[in-house]
XYZ file of C-alpha atoms in Angstrom:
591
model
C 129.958 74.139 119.180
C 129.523 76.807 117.013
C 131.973 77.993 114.161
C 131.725 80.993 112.063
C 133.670 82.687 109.623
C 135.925 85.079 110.046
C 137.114 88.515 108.090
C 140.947 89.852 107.738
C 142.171 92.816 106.050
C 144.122 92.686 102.578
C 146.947 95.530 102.156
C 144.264 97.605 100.120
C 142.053 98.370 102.665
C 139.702 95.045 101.688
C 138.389 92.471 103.640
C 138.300 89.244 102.884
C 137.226 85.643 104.453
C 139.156 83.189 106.237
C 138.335 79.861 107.292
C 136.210 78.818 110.006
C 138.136 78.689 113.381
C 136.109 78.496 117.281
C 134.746 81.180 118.476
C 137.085 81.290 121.469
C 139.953 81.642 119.186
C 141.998 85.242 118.886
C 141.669 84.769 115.319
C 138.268 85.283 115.168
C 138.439 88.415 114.654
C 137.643 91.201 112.083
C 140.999 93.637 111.699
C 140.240 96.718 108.976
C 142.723 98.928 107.960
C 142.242 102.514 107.760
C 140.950 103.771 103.970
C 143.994 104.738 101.862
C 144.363 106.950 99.182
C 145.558 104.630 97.023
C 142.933 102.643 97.567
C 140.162 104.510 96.776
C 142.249 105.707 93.523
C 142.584 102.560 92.805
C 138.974 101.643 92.286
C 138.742 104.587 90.377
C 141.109 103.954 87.558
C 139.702 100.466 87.177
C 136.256 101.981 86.528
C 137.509 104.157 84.255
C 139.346 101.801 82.471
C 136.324 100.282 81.645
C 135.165 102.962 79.592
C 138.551 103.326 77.486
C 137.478 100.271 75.908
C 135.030 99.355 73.062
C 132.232 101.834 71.983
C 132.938 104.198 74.970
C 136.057 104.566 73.903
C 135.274 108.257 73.240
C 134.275 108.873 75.731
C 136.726 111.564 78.641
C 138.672 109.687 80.439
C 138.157 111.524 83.555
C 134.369 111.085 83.493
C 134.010 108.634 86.010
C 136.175 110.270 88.013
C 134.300 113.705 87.644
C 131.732 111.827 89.259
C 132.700 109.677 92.007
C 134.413 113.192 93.221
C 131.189 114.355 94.443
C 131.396 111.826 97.162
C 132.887 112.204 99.918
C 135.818 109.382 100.846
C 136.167 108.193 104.276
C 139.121 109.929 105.588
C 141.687 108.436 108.396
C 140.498 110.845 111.017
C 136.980 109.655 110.491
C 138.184 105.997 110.589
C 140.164 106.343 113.956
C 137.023 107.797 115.585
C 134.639 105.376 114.512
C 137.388 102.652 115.851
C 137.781 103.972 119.417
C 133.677 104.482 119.628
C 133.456 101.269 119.176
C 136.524 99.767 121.731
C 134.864 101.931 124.462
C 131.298 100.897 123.853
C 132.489 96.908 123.756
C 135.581 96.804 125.480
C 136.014 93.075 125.511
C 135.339 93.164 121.560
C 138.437 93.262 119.381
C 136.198 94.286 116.217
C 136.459 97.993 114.628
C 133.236 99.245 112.970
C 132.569 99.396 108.834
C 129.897 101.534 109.557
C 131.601 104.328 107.904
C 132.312 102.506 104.728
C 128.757 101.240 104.595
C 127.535 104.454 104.599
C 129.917 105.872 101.931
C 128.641 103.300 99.444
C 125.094 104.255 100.211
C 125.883 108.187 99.396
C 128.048 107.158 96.458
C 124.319 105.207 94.989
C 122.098 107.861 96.044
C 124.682 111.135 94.582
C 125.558 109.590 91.429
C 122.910 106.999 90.080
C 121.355 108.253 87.190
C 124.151 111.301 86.788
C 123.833 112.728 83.124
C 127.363 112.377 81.641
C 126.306 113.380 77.805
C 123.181 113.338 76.141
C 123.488 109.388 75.142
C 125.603 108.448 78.844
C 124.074 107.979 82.008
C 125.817 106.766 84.793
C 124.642 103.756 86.595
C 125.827 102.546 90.119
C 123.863 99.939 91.531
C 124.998 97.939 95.179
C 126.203 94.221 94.832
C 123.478 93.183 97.305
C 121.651 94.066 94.734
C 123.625 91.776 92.074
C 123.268 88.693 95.617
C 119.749 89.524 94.631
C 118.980 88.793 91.331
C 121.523 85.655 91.340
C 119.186 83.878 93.977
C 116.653 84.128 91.115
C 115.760 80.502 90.353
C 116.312 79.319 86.726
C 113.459 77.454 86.143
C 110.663 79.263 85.736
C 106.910 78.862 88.267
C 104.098 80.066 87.289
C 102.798 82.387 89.931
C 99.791 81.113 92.080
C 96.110 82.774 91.139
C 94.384 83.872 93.894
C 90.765 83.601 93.663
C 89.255 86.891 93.173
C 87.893 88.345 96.857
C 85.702 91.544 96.015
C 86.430 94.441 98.582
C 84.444 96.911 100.704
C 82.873 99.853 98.810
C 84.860 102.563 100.107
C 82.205 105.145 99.158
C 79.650 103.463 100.819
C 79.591 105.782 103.235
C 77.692 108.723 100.782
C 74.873 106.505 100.172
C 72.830 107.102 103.584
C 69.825 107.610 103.398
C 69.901 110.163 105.858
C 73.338 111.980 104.409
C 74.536 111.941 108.063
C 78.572 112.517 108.390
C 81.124 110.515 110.025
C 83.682 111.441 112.276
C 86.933 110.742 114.413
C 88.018 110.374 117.670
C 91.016 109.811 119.385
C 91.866 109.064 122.589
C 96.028 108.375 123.080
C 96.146 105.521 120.918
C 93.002 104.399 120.482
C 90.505 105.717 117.843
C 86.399 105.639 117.222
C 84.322 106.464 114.785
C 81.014 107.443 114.681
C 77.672 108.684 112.300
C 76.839 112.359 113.618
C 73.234 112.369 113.972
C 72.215 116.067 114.806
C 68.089 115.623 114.525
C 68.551 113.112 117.559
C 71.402 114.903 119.005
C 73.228 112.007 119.642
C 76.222 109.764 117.620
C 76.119 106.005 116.599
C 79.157 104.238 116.713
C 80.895 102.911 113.467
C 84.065 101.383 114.239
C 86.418 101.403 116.969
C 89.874 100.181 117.543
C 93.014 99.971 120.201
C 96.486 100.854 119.988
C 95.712 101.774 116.459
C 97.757 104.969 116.336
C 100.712 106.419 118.102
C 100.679 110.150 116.597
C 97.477 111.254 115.015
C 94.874 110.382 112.563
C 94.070 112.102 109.227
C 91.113 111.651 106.801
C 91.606 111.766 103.180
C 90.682 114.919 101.176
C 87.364 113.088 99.643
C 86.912 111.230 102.912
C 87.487 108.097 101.180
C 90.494 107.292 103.488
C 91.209 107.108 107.355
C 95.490 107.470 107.614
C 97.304 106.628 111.174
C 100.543 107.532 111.539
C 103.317 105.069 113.408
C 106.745 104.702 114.506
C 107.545 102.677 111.416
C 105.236 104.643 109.167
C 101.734 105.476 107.856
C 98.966 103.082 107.434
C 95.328 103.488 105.802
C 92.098 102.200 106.711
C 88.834 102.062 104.906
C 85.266 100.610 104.102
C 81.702 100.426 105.053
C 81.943 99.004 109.060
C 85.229 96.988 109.262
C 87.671 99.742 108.618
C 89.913 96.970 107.148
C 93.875 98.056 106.940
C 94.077 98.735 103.122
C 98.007 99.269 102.686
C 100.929 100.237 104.422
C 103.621 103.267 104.168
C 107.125 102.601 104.980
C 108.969 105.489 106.333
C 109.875 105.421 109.794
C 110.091 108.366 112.150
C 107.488 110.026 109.873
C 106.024 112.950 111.235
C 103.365 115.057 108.922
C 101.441 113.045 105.799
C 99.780 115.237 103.416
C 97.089 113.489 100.858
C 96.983 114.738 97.094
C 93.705 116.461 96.209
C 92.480 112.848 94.015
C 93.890 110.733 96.762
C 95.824 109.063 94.424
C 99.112 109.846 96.190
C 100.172 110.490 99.633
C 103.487 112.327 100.799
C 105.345 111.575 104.145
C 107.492 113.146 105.667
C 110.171 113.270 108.731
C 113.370 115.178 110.230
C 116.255 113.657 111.618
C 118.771 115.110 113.646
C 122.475 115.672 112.203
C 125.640 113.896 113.038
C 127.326 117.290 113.301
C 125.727 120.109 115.656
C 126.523 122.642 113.335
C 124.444 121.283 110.307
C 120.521 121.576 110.258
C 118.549 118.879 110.074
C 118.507 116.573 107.729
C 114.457 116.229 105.830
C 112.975 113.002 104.200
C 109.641 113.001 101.937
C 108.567 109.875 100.275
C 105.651 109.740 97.994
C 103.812 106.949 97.708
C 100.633 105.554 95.535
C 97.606 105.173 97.932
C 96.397 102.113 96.277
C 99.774 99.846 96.020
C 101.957 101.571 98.200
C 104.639 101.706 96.334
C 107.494 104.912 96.568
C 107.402 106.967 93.368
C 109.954 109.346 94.640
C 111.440 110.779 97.593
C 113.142 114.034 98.231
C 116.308 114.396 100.657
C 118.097 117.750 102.027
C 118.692 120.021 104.679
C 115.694 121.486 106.441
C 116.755 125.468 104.423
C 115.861 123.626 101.727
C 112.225 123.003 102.411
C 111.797 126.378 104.676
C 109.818 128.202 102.011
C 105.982 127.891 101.775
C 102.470 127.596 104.093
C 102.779 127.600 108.162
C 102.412 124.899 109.994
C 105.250 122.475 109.716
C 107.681 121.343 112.718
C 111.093 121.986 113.367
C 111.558 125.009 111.132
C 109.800 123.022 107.819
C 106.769 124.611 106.501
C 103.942 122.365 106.004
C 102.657 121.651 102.920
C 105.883 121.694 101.619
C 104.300 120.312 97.873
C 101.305 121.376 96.851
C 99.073 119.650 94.535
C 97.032 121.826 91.703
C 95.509 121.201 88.133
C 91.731 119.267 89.759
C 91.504 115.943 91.302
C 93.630 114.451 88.569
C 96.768 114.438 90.766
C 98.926 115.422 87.491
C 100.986 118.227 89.054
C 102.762 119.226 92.347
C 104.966 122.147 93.205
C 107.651 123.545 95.250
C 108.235 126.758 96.533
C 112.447 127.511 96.665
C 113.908 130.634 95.908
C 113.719 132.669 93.048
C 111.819 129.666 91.735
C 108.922 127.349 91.780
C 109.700 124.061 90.705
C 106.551 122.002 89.059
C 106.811 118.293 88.596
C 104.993 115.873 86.691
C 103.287 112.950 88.535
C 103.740 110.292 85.457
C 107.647 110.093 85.624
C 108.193 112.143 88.559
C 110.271 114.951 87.545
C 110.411 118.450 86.642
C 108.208 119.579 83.963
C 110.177 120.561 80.684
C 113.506 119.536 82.738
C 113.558 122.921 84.532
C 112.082 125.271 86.448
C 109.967 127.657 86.331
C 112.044 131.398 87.001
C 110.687 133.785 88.963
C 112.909 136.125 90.762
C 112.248 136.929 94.645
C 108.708 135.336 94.335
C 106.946 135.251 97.535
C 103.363 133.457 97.462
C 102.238 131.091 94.526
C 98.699 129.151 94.261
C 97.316 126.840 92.046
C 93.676 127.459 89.687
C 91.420 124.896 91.481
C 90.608 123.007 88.061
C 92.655 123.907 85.638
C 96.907 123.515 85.559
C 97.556 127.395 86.144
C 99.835 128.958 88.548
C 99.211 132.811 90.022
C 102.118 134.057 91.533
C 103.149 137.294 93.602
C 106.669 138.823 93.031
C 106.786 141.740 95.857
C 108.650 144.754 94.912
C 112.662 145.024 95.536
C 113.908 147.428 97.581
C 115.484 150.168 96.406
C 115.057 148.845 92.992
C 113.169 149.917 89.736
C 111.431 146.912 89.462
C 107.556 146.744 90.850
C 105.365 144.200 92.480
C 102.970 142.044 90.160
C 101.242 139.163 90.007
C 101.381 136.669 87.057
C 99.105 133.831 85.634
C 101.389 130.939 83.740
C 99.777 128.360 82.001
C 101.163 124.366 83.107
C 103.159 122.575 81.344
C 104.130 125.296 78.166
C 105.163 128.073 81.221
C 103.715 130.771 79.105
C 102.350 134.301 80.681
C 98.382 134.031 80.547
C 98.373 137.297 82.080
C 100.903 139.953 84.184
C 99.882 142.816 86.166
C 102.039 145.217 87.807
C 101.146 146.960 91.342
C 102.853 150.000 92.666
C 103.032 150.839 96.233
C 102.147 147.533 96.910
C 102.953 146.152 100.843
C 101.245 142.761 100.555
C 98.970 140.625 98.475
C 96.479 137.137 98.786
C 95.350 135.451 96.501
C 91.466 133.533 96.523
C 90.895 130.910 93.854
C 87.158 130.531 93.101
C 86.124 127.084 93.210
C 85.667 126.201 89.628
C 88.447 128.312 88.678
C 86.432 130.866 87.069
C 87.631 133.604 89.174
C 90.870 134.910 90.878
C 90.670 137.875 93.671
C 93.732 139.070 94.823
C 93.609 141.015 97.867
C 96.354 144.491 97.636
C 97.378 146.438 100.966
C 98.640 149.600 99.294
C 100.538 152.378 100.837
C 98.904 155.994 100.837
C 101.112 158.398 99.330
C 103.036 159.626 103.009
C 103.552 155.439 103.342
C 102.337 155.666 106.878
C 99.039 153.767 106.513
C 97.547 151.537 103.696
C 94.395 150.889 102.164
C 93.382 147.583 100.618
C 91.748 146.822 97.015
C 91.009 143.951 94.852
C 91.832 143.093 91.580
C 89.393 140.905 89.894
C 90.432 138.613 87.003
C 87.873 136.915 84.457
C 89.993 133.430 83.881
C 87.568 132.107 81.624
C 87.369 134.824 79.630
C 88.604 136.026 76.467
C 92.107 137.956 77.356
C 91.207 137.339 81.055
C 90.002 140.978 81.969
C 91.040 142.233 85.601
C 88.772 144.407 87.435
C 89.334 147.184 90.128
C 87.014 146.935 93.379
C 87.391 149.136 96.276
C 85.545 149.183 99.309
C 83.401 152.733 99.336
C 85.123 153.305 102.792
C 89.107 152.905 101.790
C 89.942 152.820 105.276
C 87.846 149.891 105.917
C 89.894 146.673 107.508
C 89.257 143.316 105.449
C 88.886 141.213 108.132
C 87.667 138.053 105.675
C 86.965 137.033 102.024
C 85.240 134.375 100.812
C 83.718 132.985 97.587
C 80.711 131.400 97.235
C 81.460 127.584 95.620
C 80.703 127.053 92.149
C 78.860 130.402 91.816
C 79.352 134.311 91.278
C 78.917 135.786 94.150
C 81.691 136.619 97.195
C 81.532 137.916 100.419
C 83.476 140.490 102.153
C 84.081 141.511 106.083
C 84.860 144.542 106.742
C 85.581 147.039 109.636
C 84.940 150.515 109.944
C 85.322 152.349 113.401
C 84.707 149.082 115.383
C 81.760 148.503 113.690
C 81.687 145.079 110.924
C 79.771 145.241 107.651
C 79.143 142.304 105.644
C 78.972 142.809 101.663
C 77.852 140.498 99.328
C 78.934 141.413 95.449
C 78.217 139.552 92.113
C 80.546 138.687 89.065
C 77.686 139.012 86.852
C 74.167 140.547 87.113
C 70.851 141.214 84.824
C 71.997 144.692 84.756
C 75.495 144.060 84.795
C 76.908 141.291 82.842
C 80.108 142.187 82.709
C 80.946 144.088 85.717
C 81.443 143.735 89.136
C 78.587 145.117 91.357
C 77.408 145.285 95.215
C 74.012 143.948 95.677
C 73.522 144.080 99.934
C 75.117 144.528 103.258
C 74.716 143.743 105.911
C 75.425 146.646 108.763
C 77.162 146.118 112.249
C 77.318 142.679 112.206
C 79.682 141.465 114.320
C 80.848 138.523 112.652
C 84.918 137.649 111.971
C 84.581 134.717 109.461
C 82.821 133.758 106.884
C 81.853 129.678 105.598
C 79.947 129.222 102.768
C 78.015 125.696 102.406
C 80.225 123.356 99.801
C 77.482 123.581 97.013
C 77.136 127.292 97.209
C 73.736 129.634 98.192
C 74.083 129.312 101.756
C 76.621 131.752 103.792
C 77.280 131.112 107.979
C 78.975 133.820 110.110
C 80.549 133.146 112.961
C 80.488 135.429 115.200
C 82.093 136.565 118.372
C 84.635 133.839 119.160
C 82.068 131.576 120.592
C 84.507 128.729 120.696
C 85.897 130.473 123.190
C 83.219 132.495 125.075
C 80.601 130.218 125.109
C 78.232 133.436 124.630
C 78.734 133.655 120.975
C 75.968 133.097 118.458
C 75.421 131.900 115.002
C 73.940 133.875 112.207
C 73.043 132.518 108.993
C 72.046 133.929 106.166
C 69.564 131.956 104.160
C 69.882 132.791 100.172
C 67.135 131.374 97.706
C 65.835 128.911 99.816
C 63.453 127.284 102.718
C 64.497 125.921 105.624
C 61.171 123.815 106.480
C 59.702 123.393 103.382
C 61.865 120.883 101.760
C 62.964 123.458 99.382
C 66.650 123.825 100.651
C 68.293 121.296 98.301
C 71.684 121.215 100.730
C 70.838 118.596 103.080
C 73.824 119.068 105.300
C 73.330 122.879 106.096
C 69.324 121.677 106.287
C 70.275 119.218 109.335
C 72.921 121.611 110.361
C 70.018 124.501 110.416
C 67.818 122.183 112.266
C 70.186 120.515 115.085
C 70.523 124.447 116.298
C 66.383 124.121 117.307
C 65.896 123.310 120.752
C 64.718 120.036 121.645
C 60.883 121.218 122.222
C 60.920 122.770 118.508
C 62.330 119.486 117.032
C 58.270 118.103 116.950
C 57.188 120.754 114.580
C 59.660 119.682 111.585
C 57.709 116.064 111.049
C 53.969 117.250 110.888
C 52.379 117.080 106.780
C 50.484 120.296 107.427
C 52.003 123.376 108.950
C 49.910 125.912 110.329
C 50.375 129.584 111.810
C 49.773 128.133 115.454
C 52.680 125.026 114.862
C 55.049 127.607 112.872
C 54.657 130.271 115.810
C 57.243 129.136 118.342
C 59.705 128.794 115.207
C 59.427 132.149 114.222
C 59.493 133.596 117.653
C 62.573 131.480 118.086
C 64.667 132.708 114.957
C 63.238 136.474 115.554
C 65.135 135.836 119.138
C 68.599 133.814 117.922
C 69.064 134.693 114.300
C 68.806 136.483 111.404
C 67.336 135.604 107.721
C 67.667 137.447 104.696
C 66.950 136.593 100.835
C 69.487 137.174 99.165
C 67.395 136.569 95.444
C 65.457 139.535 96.088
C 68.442 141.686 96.125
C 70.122 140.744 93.048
């Protein structure tokens, strides 16, 4: 026979125990008055009078109440719904639901916990399953149990093959592999592979360190030499996008849910969590408006990344695009830097210095209005003005960060003077210089389409499609020259090339075009351009665009790359071969 207790309602809208009676009974039952009023009220003034006492005696009286008023009571109408849901859902149940109250002590923790009430005051509302907690707490102290120490899996270990092959991912539904890429042999050796390991999609970390799946119930990464052990977990469930910091040190989650009432939008949820422990340093809650601003690629109306991360790999800063501001937190504490944010009226497009904690921003001109378009550097965490430029005529901008932060290149469609076409510029500016100098570069054709830009990593130099009368040019410009140390100059192009992108390799000198769609085609060819370098020699010190070079030779070639001694007769199907399928320039000779 089983007993349990059972709940009745007190004339204030409380429920309290009762004593245990069978289950059969019509007793055992739990009867809740609707919310009154003078209930709620009444908690109220006893808070309050809690503060008319001692040293907060000086305290307003009405400060308590100035803050519970931000949330929301349970009203009767709300009360009777909840009820009859309930009775119709589990009509042999005589039990009405304290869902509603539940959830109006949750809101009243998470709306005024930590509210400001003076300088010295700060309101603190904590749950009282919090308080059943902390009483469980044992009195006599145990001294934890020590673990012996169990060294982990070098998850770098990776980076030391000898060969410097890559690894990469595959999944099928919910099942993932991975494998070494091997493009001498033309074929892939497996690494690791796993069922039912995902049910969304699979993510690597910025440094590759990291291998994230995403679940039902939340985000999970994975890690190491072979095993791919599971190194921590991410509560958050529903979570839809994760987004790494550039240092891996943190990673953001993030997921929609839809709203009680079909008029509201829906309601957004990012957590952030350390990579290492897993623990939440913050999360962020609102309406999807509120996290509509920034870079495509989100889902249901919430651009994706909504944060993003600048100042290096040390993980110190993250942003927010919202309007007429960009707000800038600190990772240590988690909250906005100097309290407040940074001001920046109708600003459009923001983007963080690569290395260093600087912000350029784009403020569009307002129409109808005196005020023009510029672009601004601010310097992270004082907020002062590095540098301001103002654009007239201005219909768009970009922005391109050089890798090392050296460099900034923003991009400037500008209206001729009937405003019925445009023509696009550059302005250069000199970050590391003194008084950061900008610099004017337009193309010698200012009707010329930009189709790409690109920077060469760690270096001077930048490439630039562009398209005149159907025709694509390539030109390659330097920073800095012999002849020109300070000034921007045009050292080569390359004419009707039809290439529409443009990937340097990640340590700079080598440039690939892609050219024609051949993703899509399948009649496409690459073109690379080779700059300072050898491809057979051993002389190109970028392994990966050396194997990536070679795994484009066909297989009968392949013999020729491991003889000691080249000669004219071994080298002559090469030759023939790239005079056929490519074409190689020095770029050295040019400078």
């Amino acid at each position: 026979m089983i007993h349990q207790k059972h709940l009745r309602s007190t004339d204030d809208g409380h429920v309290s125990k009762g004593e245990s009676t069978h289950p059969n009974s019509d007793d055992n039952v739990a009867i809740v008055k609707p919310p009154s009023e003078k209930c709620f009220y009444r908690r109220i003034n006893y808070t309050r009078s809690l503060f008319d006492r001692g040293k907060y005696a000086a305290m307003p009286s009405n400060s308590v109440q100035k803050v519970m008023s931000q949330v929301p009571s349970t009203t009767n109408t709300e009360f009777q719904v909840s009820v009859s849901t309930v009775k119709l859902t589990f009509p042999s149940w005589r039990i009405t639901s304290i869902t509603s109250r539940q959830r109006e002590a949750e809101l009243s923790k998470e709306r005024t916990h930590g509210y400001k009430l003076d300088k010295v005051h700060i309101f603190a509302v904590n749950l009282f399953d919090y308080f059943d907690k902390f009483m469980k707490v044992p009195d006599a102290w145990a001294s934890p149990e020590i673990k012996p120490y169990a060294p982990g899996e070098n998850l770098q270990q990776w980076l030391t093959d000898d060969k410097a092959h890559d690894q990469f991912v595959i999944r099928a539904h919910h099942n993932i592999e991975v494998f070494w890429n091997d493009p001498r042999q033309s074929m892939t050796v497996p690494v690791y592979r796993r069922l039912y390991s995902t049910e969304s999609f699979v993510q690597w970390s910025p440094l590759g360190t990291y291998l994230a799946t995403v679940h039902r119930q939340g985000a999970a990464v994975w890690g190491g030499a072979a095993t791919f052990d599971r190194l921590s977990r991410y509560a958050h469930p529903q979570v839809k996008l994760i987004d790494f910091s550039s240092g891996e040190k943190y990673l953001v989650t993030y997921s929609c849910h839809e709203p009680s009432n079909p008029r509201d939008t829906q309601r957004v949820i990012l957590n952030f969590f350390v990579v290492r422990s897993g623990k939440v340093m913050r999360d962020f809650k609102g309406s999807a408006d509120e996290f509509a601003t920034g870079e495509t690629g989100g889902v249901s109306g919430v651009s994706w990344s909504v944060f993003r991360w600048g100042g290096g790999t040390d993980d110190k800063y993250f942003s927010k695009l919202a309007n007429n501001v960009i707000s800038v937190y600190k990772t240590e504490p988690f909250t906005l830097v100097n309290k407040k944010s940074l001001k920046a009226k109708n600003v459009l497009d923001f983007s963080w210095s690569p290395a260093d904690p600087i912000i350029a921003l784009f403020v569009p001109k307002l129409g109808g209005g005196n005020q023009t378009a510029r672009v601004g550097l601010f310097q992270i965490p004082s907020k002062e003005v590095l540098r301001q430029k103002n654009l007239f005529s201005v219909g768009d901008c970009k922005m391109y960060w050089q890798s090392n932060g050296e460099y900034l290149a923003v991009k400037v469609d500008r209206y001729t003077k009937t405003k019925k076409s445009t023509y696009i510029g550059f302005q250069l500016f000199r970050i590391k210089e003194r008084d950061i100098p900008i610099e004017v570069l337009e193309l010698e054709n200012k009707n010329d389409k930009i189709m790409d830009f690109a920077w060469e990593p760690k270096g001077l130099r930048f490439a630039v499609i562009h398209e005149e009368s159907s025709r694509t040019n390539i030109s390659f410009y330097s920073m800095r020259t012999a002849t020109n140390i300070g000034r921007v100059s045009k050292f080569t192009t390359l004419k009707e090339k039809n290439a529409y992108a443009l990937y340097w390799s990640p340590s700079g000198r080598f440039i690939l075009l892609s050219m024609m769609l051949a993703e899509l085609s399948h009649k496409g060819h690459l073109q690379y351009v080779l700059a300072c370098g050898s491809i057979f020699d051993g002389a190109c010190s970028d392994f990966t665009i050396y194997l990536a070079l070679l795994s484009l030779l066909p297989a009968y070639l392949l013999h020729t790359i491991g003889v000691q001694t080249l000669t004219a007769q071994a080298l002559g199907n090469i030759v023939s071969w790239f005079r056929d399928n490519s074409y190689v320039t020095n770029l050295c000779n040019s400078m």
